[in-house]
Amino acid sequence: MREDSTIVNAGRHPEDHYGAVNPPVYRASTILSATLDELQEKESNLNEIGQMVYGRFGTPTSFALQEAVAALEGGHATAATASGLNALSTALLAFLGTGDHLLVTDSVYRPTRRFCDDMLGRLGVEVTYYDPHVGAGIAGLMRDNTRVVFVEAPGSLTFEVQDIPAIAAVAHEHGAVVVMDNTWASPLYFKPFAHGVDVSIQAATKYIVGHSDALLGTITCTEETWDAVLTAVRRLGVTAGADDCYLALRGLRTLSVRLARHQQSGLALARWLSTRPEVTRVLYPALPDDPGHELWRRDFSGACGLFGLVLARPYPREALAAMFDGFEHFALGYSWGGFESLCVPTFPERFRTATTWEHPGQTLRIHAGLEDPDDLLEDLERGLARLEAAA
Ligand SMILES: *Cc1c(COP(=O)(O)O)cnc(C)c1O
């Protein structure tokens, strides 16, 4: 089956639901057994995927989503979690304990960095941040106690592409697990398990849900890493609400057609912005002159609608406000991956430790939504005009 057909079919079992195309929302905590035998039989198969034992362990709604995401990411099994950050923290806790060493890309999503510094640090895990461009040079940072190498590509806010296969080869030589935040590419545009990743995280909040109306995360594993992740999920009480799983499944079915349009508009805007005098750099690996372009072309099959840019010079705050406040389509708001366009200022220079981000101009992040791309382009053009006029 080709991927677009898998997106439509994966995780669907109409025969289990009176023929309904979509699984119903099972709102359930208590799951009843008719007999003592049945109750004890379920308990002895607690870790089997698809067992209805207790609501926290999942229902047919979450099982369907988990099955579909596992199929698309190309992994063995998936756990759904209440948010993307919940998926990241659970995956890291599955492998790390006191005295262990963790390597994390310096371009990591900032809340992941905060979890590593504040929570893992308190547990006695040593955290080292590394240059996202390190590639096989990660060998120089590996220690005897390095348990996890965390990768995210492209990087949050700055969009560096990492050489995942090279990093994974070194990590595996040292017996470390590679955990990836694969949210930007979604399960469609980067296949983590074909590139050496052991555990892949999606902030399903973004493109999988796709409509800005639910928070959800997924952790997808190889067969070898699944036991450790499932244990962490169970011990921590990590779960995902049935309504949110339903919304994610509904979003997932249209992921391919939505992403194609996000990519098309993202590229059009990024190309146009890279010709503008107000912009010194566009941070988008799909552009041929992006430093990550060759790696992106080698390993990814597409680009989503999220990219960054750096303004050519410092602008007064009032000029930035004139640009942001007057946008008709680019709303000011965090998160991304919904149908709507967004534009926010970002501050990557504030929290890097292994590398620096030195640009005189403000960095911005743009999400190209599903509006008409010409409307988006005109909105940006008027925004840059306001920026200049107020400067
Ligand atoms: C948004 C995001 C997350 C966190 O997802 P939440 O559902 O908001 O917790 C993790 N990683 C990346 C790259 C993100 O953009």
Coordinates of C-alpha atoms and ligand atoms in Angstrom, one line a residue:
M1 CA 0.0 0.0 0.0
R2 CA 1.3 3.5 -0.9
E3 CA 1.5 6.1 1.8
D4 CA -1.5 8.2 0.9
S5 CA -3.6 5.0 1.1
T6 CA -2.1 4.1 4.4
I7 CA -3.1 7.5 5.8
V8 CA -6.7 6.7 4.9
N9 CA -6.7 3.1 6.1
A10 CA -4.3 2.7 9.0
G11 CA -5.9 2.0 12.4
R12 CA -9.5 1.8 10.9
H13 CA -11.6 -1.2 11.9
P14 CA -15.2 -0.5 10.9
E15 CA -16.2 -4.1 11.6
D16 CA -15.5 -3.5 15.3
H17 CA -17.9 -0.5 15.3
Y18 CA -21.1 -1.5 13.5
G19 CA -19.5 -0.4 10.2
A20 CA -18.9 3.2 11.2
V21 CA -16.0 4.6 9.2
N22 CA -14.4 6.2 12.3
P23 CA -14.0 4.7 15.7
P24 CA -16.4 6.3 18.2
V25 CA -15.1 8.3 21.1
Y26 CA -14.8 5.9 24.0
R27 CA -15.1 8.0 27.1
A28 CA -14.1 5.4 29.7
S29 CA -12.3 5.0 33.0
T30 CA -13.8 1.8 34.4
I31 CA -13.9 -1.2 32.0
L32 CA -16.1 -3.9 33.2
S33 CA -15.5 -7.7 33.1
A34 CA -18.4 -10.1 33.2
T35 CA -16.6 -12.8 35.2
L36 CA -13.6 -13.2 37.5
D37 CA -11.9 -15.3 34.8
E38 CA -12.2 -12.4 32.3
L39 CA -10.9 -9.9 34.8
Q40 CA -7.9 -11.9 35.6
E41 CA -7.3 -12.9 32.0
K42 CA -7.1 -9.2 31.1
E43 CA -4.7 -8.4 33.9
S44 CA -2.3 -11.1 32.8
N45 CA -2.2 -9.4 29.3
L46 CA -1.8 -5.9 30.6
N47 CA 0.9 -4.9 28.2
E48 CA -0.7 -6.3 25.1
I49 CA -1.6 -3.6 22.6
G50 CA -5.4 -3.3 22.3
Q51 CA -6.3 -4.7 25.7
M52 CA -9.3 -3.0 27.3
V53 CA -8.3 -3.1 31.0
Y54 CA -8.6 0.4 32.4
G55 CA -9.3 3.7 30.7
R56 CA -5.8 5.0 31.5
F57 CA -4.3 2.2 29.4
G58 CA -6.3 3.3 26.4
T59 CA -9.5 2.5 24.5
P60 CA -10.3 1.7 20.9
T61 CA -10.1 5.4 20.1
S62 CA -6.5 5.8 21.3
F63 CA -5.6 2.3 20.0
A64 CA -6.7 3.4 16.5
L65 CA -4.6 6.6 16.6
Q66 CA -1.6 4.7 17.9
E67 CA -1.8 2.1 15.2
A68 CA -2.1 4.7 12.5
V69 CA 0.9 6.8 13.7
A70 CA 3.0 3.7 14.2
A71 CA 2.3 2.7 10.6
L72 CA 3.1 6.2 9.2
E73 CA 6.3 6.7 11.2
G74 CA 7.4 3.2 10.3
G75 CA 7.8 2.0 13.9
H76 CA 6.8 -1.0 16.0
A77 CA 4.3 0.7 18.4
T78 CA 3.1 4.1 19.5
A79 CA 1.9 5.6 22.8
A80 CA -0.4 8.6 22.8
T81 CA 0.2 11.3 25.4
A82 CA -1.6 14.4 26.6
S83 CA 0.8 16.8 24.9
G84 CA 3.9 16.8 22.7
L85 CA 6.0 17.9 25.7
N86 CA 4.5 15.1 27.7
A87 CA 5.7 12.7 25.0
L88 CA 9.2 14.2 25.1
S89 CA 9.6 14.1 28.9
T90 CA 8.2 10.5 29.1
A91 CA 10.5 9.2 26.4
L92 CA 13.6 10.7 28.1
L93 CA 12.5 9.4 31.5
A94 CA 12.2 6.0 30.0
F95 CA 15.9 5.7 29.4
L96 CA 17.6 8.1 31.9
G97 CA 18.5 7.9 35.6
T98 CA 20.9 9.3 38.1
G99 CA 24.5 9.2 36.8
D100 CA 23.5 8.9 33.2
H101 CA 24.6 11.4 30.5
L102 CA 22.3 12.9 27.9
L103 CA 23.4 14.7 24.7
V104 CA 20.9 17.3 23.3
T105 CA 21.1 19.4 20.2
D106 CA 21.5 23.1 21.0
S107 CA 18.6 23.9 18.6
V108 CA 16.1 21.9 20.7
Y109 CA 12.6 23.1 21.4
R110 CA 12.9 25.3 24.4
P111 CA 10.5 23.5 26.8
T112 CA 12.4 20.3 26.1
R113 CA 15.6 22.1 27.2
R114 CA 13.9 23.3 30.3
F115 CA 12.7 19.8 31.1
C116 CA 16.3 18.5 30.7
D117 CA 17.9 21.3 32.8
D118 CA 15.3 21.5 35.6
M119 CA 13.9 18.0 36.0
L120 CA 16.5 15.7 34.6
G121 CA 19.2 17.9 36.2
R122 CA 17.5 17.5 39.6
L123 CA 17.4 13.7 39.1
G124 CA 21.2 13.7 38.6
V125 CA 21.3 13.3 34.8
E126 CA 24.2 15.1 33.2
V127 CA 23.1 17.1 30.2
T128 CA 25.4 18.3 27.4
Y129 CA 24.2 20.5 24.6
Y130 CA 25.9 20.1 21.2
D131 CA 26.2 22.0 17.9
P132 CA 23.3 20.8 15.7
H133 CA 25.8 20.5 12.8
V134 CA 28.0 18.1 14.7
G135 CA 27.3 15.1 12.5
A136 CA 29.7 12.2 13.1
G137 CA 31.7 14.6 15.4
I138 CA 29.2 13.5 18.1
A139 CA 31.8 10.8 18.7
G140 CA 34.0 13.3 20.6
L141 CA 31.1 14.0 23.0
M142 CA 30.1 10.4 23.8
R143 CA 31.0 9.2 27.3
D144 CA 30.7 5.8 28.9
N145 CA 27.5 6.8 30.6
T146 CA 25.9 8.4 27.6
R147 CA 22.5 6.7 27.4
V148 CA 20.5 9.0 25.0
V149 CA 21.4 11.3 22.1
F150 CA 18.5 13.6 21.5
V151 CA 18.0 15.1 18.0
E152 CA 15.6 17.5 16.4
A153 CA 15.6 18.3 12.7
P154 CA 15.3 20.9 11.6
G155 CA 16.0 22.8 14.8
S156 CA 13.3 24.7 16.6
L157 CA 13.3 28.4 15.6
T158 CA 16.6 28.2 13.7
F159 CA 15.9 25.2 11.3
E160 CA 19.4 23.6 11.2
V161 CA 19.2 20.1 9.5
Q162 CA 21.0 17.4 11.4
D163 CA 22.9 14.5 9.9
I164 CA 20.7 11.9 11.8
P165 CA 22.2 8.8 10.2
A166 CA 25.7 9.8 11.1
I167 CA 24.7 10.7 14.7
A168 CA 22.7 7.5 15.0
A169 CA 25.6 5.3 13.8
V170 CA 27.9 6.8 16.5
A171 CA 25.2 6.6 19.2
H172 CA 24.6 2.9 18.5
E173 CA 28.3 2.1 18.5
H174 CA 28.2 3.4 22.1
G175 CA 25.0 1.6 23.0
A176 CA 23.0 4.8 23.3
V177 CA 19.4 5.3 22.2
V178 CA 18.5 8.0 19.6
V179 CA 15.4 10.0 20.5
M180 CA 14.1 12.4 17.9
D181 CA 11.6 15.2 17.9
N182 CA 10.1 14.7 14.4
T183 CA 7.3 17.2 14.6
W184 CA 8.5 19.6 11.8
A185 CA 8.5 16.9 9.1
S186 CA 5.5 15.0 10.5
P187 CA 5.5 11.3 9.9
L188 CA 5.2 11.9 6.2
Y189 CA 8.3 14.0 5.3
F190 CA 10.9 12.2 7.4
K191 CA 11.0 8.5 8.2
P192 CA 12.9 8.3 11.5
F193 CA 13.3 4.6 11.7
A194 CA 14.8 4.4 8.2
H195 CA 17.5 6.9 9.4
G196 CA 18.6 5.2 12.6
V197 CA 16.2 6.8 15.2
D198 CA 15.1 4.5 18.0
V199 CA 12.2 6.6 19.5
S200 CA 10.3 9.3 17.5
I201 CA 8.2 12.0 19.0
Q202 CA 5.4 13.9 17.4
A203 CA 3.8 17.0 18.9
A204 CA 0.5 15.8 17.3
T205 CA -0.9 19.1 18.5
K206 CA 0.7 20.5 15.3
Y207 CA 0.1 18.9 11.9
I208 CA -1.6 15.7 12.9
V209 CA -4.4 17.4 14.8
G210 CA -4.0 20.2 12.2
H211 CA -6.9 22.4 13.3
S212 CA -5.6 24.2 16.4
D213 CA -8.2 22.6 18.7
A214 CA -6.4 19.9 20.7
L215 CA -3.1 19.1 22.4
L216 CA -1.6 15.6 21.9
G217 CA 1.7 13.8 21.6
T218 CA 2.9 10.5 20.4
I219 CA 5.9 8.3 21.2
T220 CA 6.7 5.8 18.5
C221 CA 9.3 3.1 19.2
T222 CA 11.3 0.3 17.6
E223 CA 10.6 -3.2 19.0
E224 CA 13.7 -2.9 21.2
T225 CA 12.8 0.4 22.8
W226 CA 9.1 -0.3 23.3
D227 CA 9.2 -2.0 26.6
A228 CA 11.2 0.8 28.3
V229 CA 8.8 3.4 26.9
L230 CA 5.6 1.5 27.8
T231 CA 7.0 1.0 31.4
A232 CA 7.5 4.8 31.7
V233 CA 4.1 5.5 30.2
R234 CA 2.5 3.1 32.7
R235 CA 4.5 4.2 35.8
L236 CA 4.0 7.9 35.1
G237 CA 0.3 7.5 34.4
V238 CA 0.7 9.1 30.9
T239 CA -2.5 9.0 29.0
A240 CA -4.4 10.9 26.2
G241 CA -8.1 11.9 26.3
A242 CA -10.4 10.0 24.0
D243 CA -11.9 13.2 22.4
D244 CA -8.4 14.5 21.6
C245 CA -7.4 11.1 20.1
Y246 CA -10.5 11.3 17.9
L247 CA -9.6 14.8 16.7
A248 CA -6.1 13.7 15.9
L249 CA -7.3 10.7 13.9
R250 CA -9.7 12.9 12.0
G251 CA -6.9 15.4 11.3
L252 CA -4.5 12.6 10.3
R253 CA -6.7 11.4 7.4
T254 CA -6.1 14.7 5.5
L255 CA -2.5 15.2 6.6
S256 CA -1.0 14.5 3.1
V257 CA -3.2 17.0 1.2
R258 CA -2.8 19.7 3.9
L259 CA 1.0 19.3 4.1
A260 CA 1.3 19.6 0.3
R261 CA -0.4 23.0 0.4
H262 CA 1.5 24.1 3.5
Q263 CA 4.7 23.2 1.7
Q264 CA 3.7 25.0 -1.5
S265 CA 2.8 28.2 0.3
G266 CA 5.8 28.0 2.6
L267 CA 8.1 27.7 -0.3
A268 CA 6.5 30.6 -2.2
L269 CA 6.7 32.9 0.9
A270 CA 10.3 31.8 1.8
R271 CA 11.5 32.4 -1.8
W272 CA 9.9 35.8 -1.9
L273 CA 11.2 36.8 1.5
S274 CA 14.7 35.8 0.5
T275 CA 14.7 38.5 -2.2
R276 CA 13.6 41.3 0.2
P277 CA 16.1 43.9 1.4
E278 CA 14.5 43.9 4.9
V279 CA 15.5 40.2 5.3
T280 CA 19.0 39.0 5.7
R281 CA 18.4 35.3 6.0
V282 CA 15.5 32.9 5.5
L283 CA 15.8 29.7 7.6
Y284 CA 14.2 27.0 5.5
P285 CA 16.0 23.9 4.3
A286 CA 13.8 23.6 1.2
L287 CA 15.6 26.7 -0.2
P288 CA 18.6 25.7 -2.4
D289 CA 21.0 28.1 -0.7
D290 CA 20.1 27.0 2.8
P291 CA 23.1 25.4 4.6
G292 CA 21.0 22.3 5.4
H293 CA 19.6 21.9 1.9
E294 CA 21.7 19.0 0.7
L295 CA 21.1 17.0 3.9
W296 CA 17.4 17.8 3.7
R297 CA 17.2 16.6 0.1
R298 CA 19.0 13.4 1.0
D299 CA 16.9 12.5 4.0
F300 CA 13.5 14.3 3.8
S301 CA 10.8 14.0 1.3
G302 CA 9.2 17.4 1.9
A303 CA 9.1 20.6 3.9
C304 CA 6.3 21.8 6.0
G305 CA 4.9 25.4 6.2
L306 CA 7.0 26.4 9.2
F307 CA 10.2 28.5 8.7
G308 CA 12.2 31.3 10.1
L309 CA 13.8 34.5 8.9
V310 CA 16.2 37.1 10.3
L311 CA 15.5 40.8 9.6
A312 CA 18.4 42.7 8.0
R313 CA 18.9 45.2 10.8
P314 CA 17.6 46.2 14.2
Y315 CA 14.2 47.9 14.0
P316 CA 12.6 49.8 16.9
R317 CA 10.0 48.0 18.8
E318 CA 7.3 50.4 17.5
A319 CA 8.2 49.4 13.9
L320 CA 7.9 45.7 14.8
A321 CA 4.6 46.4 16.5
A322 CA 3.3 48.2 13.4
M323 CA 4.2 45.2 11.3
F324 CA 2.7 42.5 13.6
D325 CA -0.4 44.4 14.8
G326 CA -1.4 45.3 11.2
F327 CA -1.3 41.8 9.7
E328 CA -4.6 40.6 8.3
H329 CA -3.6 36.9 8.1
F330 CA -0.5 36.3 10.1
A331 CA -1.8 36.1 13.7
L332 CA 0.4 36.4 16.8
G333 CA 0.3 33.1 18.6
Y334 CA 2.3 30.1 19.7
S335 CA 1.9 26.6 18.4
W336 CA 1.6 26.0 14.6
G337 CA 0.4 23.3 12.2
G338 CA -3.2 24.4 12.1
F339 CA -4.9 25.7 9.0
E340 CA -4.2 29.3 9.9
S341 CA -1.1 31.5 9.3
L342 CA 1.0 32.8 12.2
C343 CA 4.0 35.0 12.6
V344 CA 5.9 35.6 15.9
P345 CA 9.2 37.1 17.0
T346 CA 11.6 34.5 18.4
F347 CA 14.7 34.8 20.5
P348 CA 17.1 31.9 19.9
E349 CA 20.1 33.9 21.1
R350 CA 18.7 33.9 24.7
F351 CA 19.1 30.2 25.5
R352 CA 21.9 28.6 23.5
T353 CA 24.8 27.3 25.3
A354 CA 26.9 25.2 22.9
T355 CA 26.6 27.6 20.0
T356 CA 25.7 31.3 19.5
W357 CA 23.0 33.0 17.4
E358 CA 24.4 36.4 16.6
H359 CA 22.4 38.6 14.3
P360 CA 21.7 42.3 14.7
G361 CA 18.2 41.9 13.4
Q362 CA 15.1 40.2 15.0
T363 CA 14.5 36.6 14.2
L364 CA 10.9 35.7 13.3
R365 CA 9.0 32.5 12.8
I366 CA 6.3 32.1 10.1
H367 CA 3.7 29.4 9.7
A368 CA 2.2 29.4 6.2
G369 CA -1.4 28.3 6.6
L370 CA -4.0 27.2 4.1
E371 CA -5.1 30.7 3.0
D372 CA -4.6 31.7 -0.6
P373 CA -0.8 32.1 -1.0
D374 CA -1.3 35.4 -2.8
D375 CA -3.2 36.9 0.1
L376 CA -0.4 35.8 2.4
L377 CA 2.3 37.3 0.2
E378 CA 0.5 40.6 0.0
D379 CA 0.0 40.6 3.7
L380 CA 3.7 40.1 4.2
E381 CA 4.5 42.8 1.7
R382 CA 2.3 45.3 3.5
G383 CA 3.8 44.2 6.8
L384 CA 7.3 44.9 5.6
A385 CA 6.2 48.3 4.3
R386 CA 4.8 49.2 7.7
L387 CA 8.0 48.1 9.3
E388 CA 10.1 50.3 7.1
A389 CA 7.7 53.3 7.3
A390 CA 7.7 53.2 11.1
A391 CA 11.5 52.7 11.4
Ligands
LIG1 C1 4.9 22.4 19.9 C2 6.1 21.6 19.9 C3 6.3 20.6 20.9 C4 5.3 20.5 22.1 O1 4.0 20.1 21.8 P1 2.8 20.5 22.8 O2 1.7 19.6 22.4 O3 2.6 21.9 22.7 O4 3.3 20.1 24.2 C5 7.4 19.8 20.9 N1 8.3 19.9 19.9 C6 8.1 20.8 18.9 C7 9.2 20.9 17.8 C8 7.1 21.7 18.9 O5 6.9 22.6 17.9

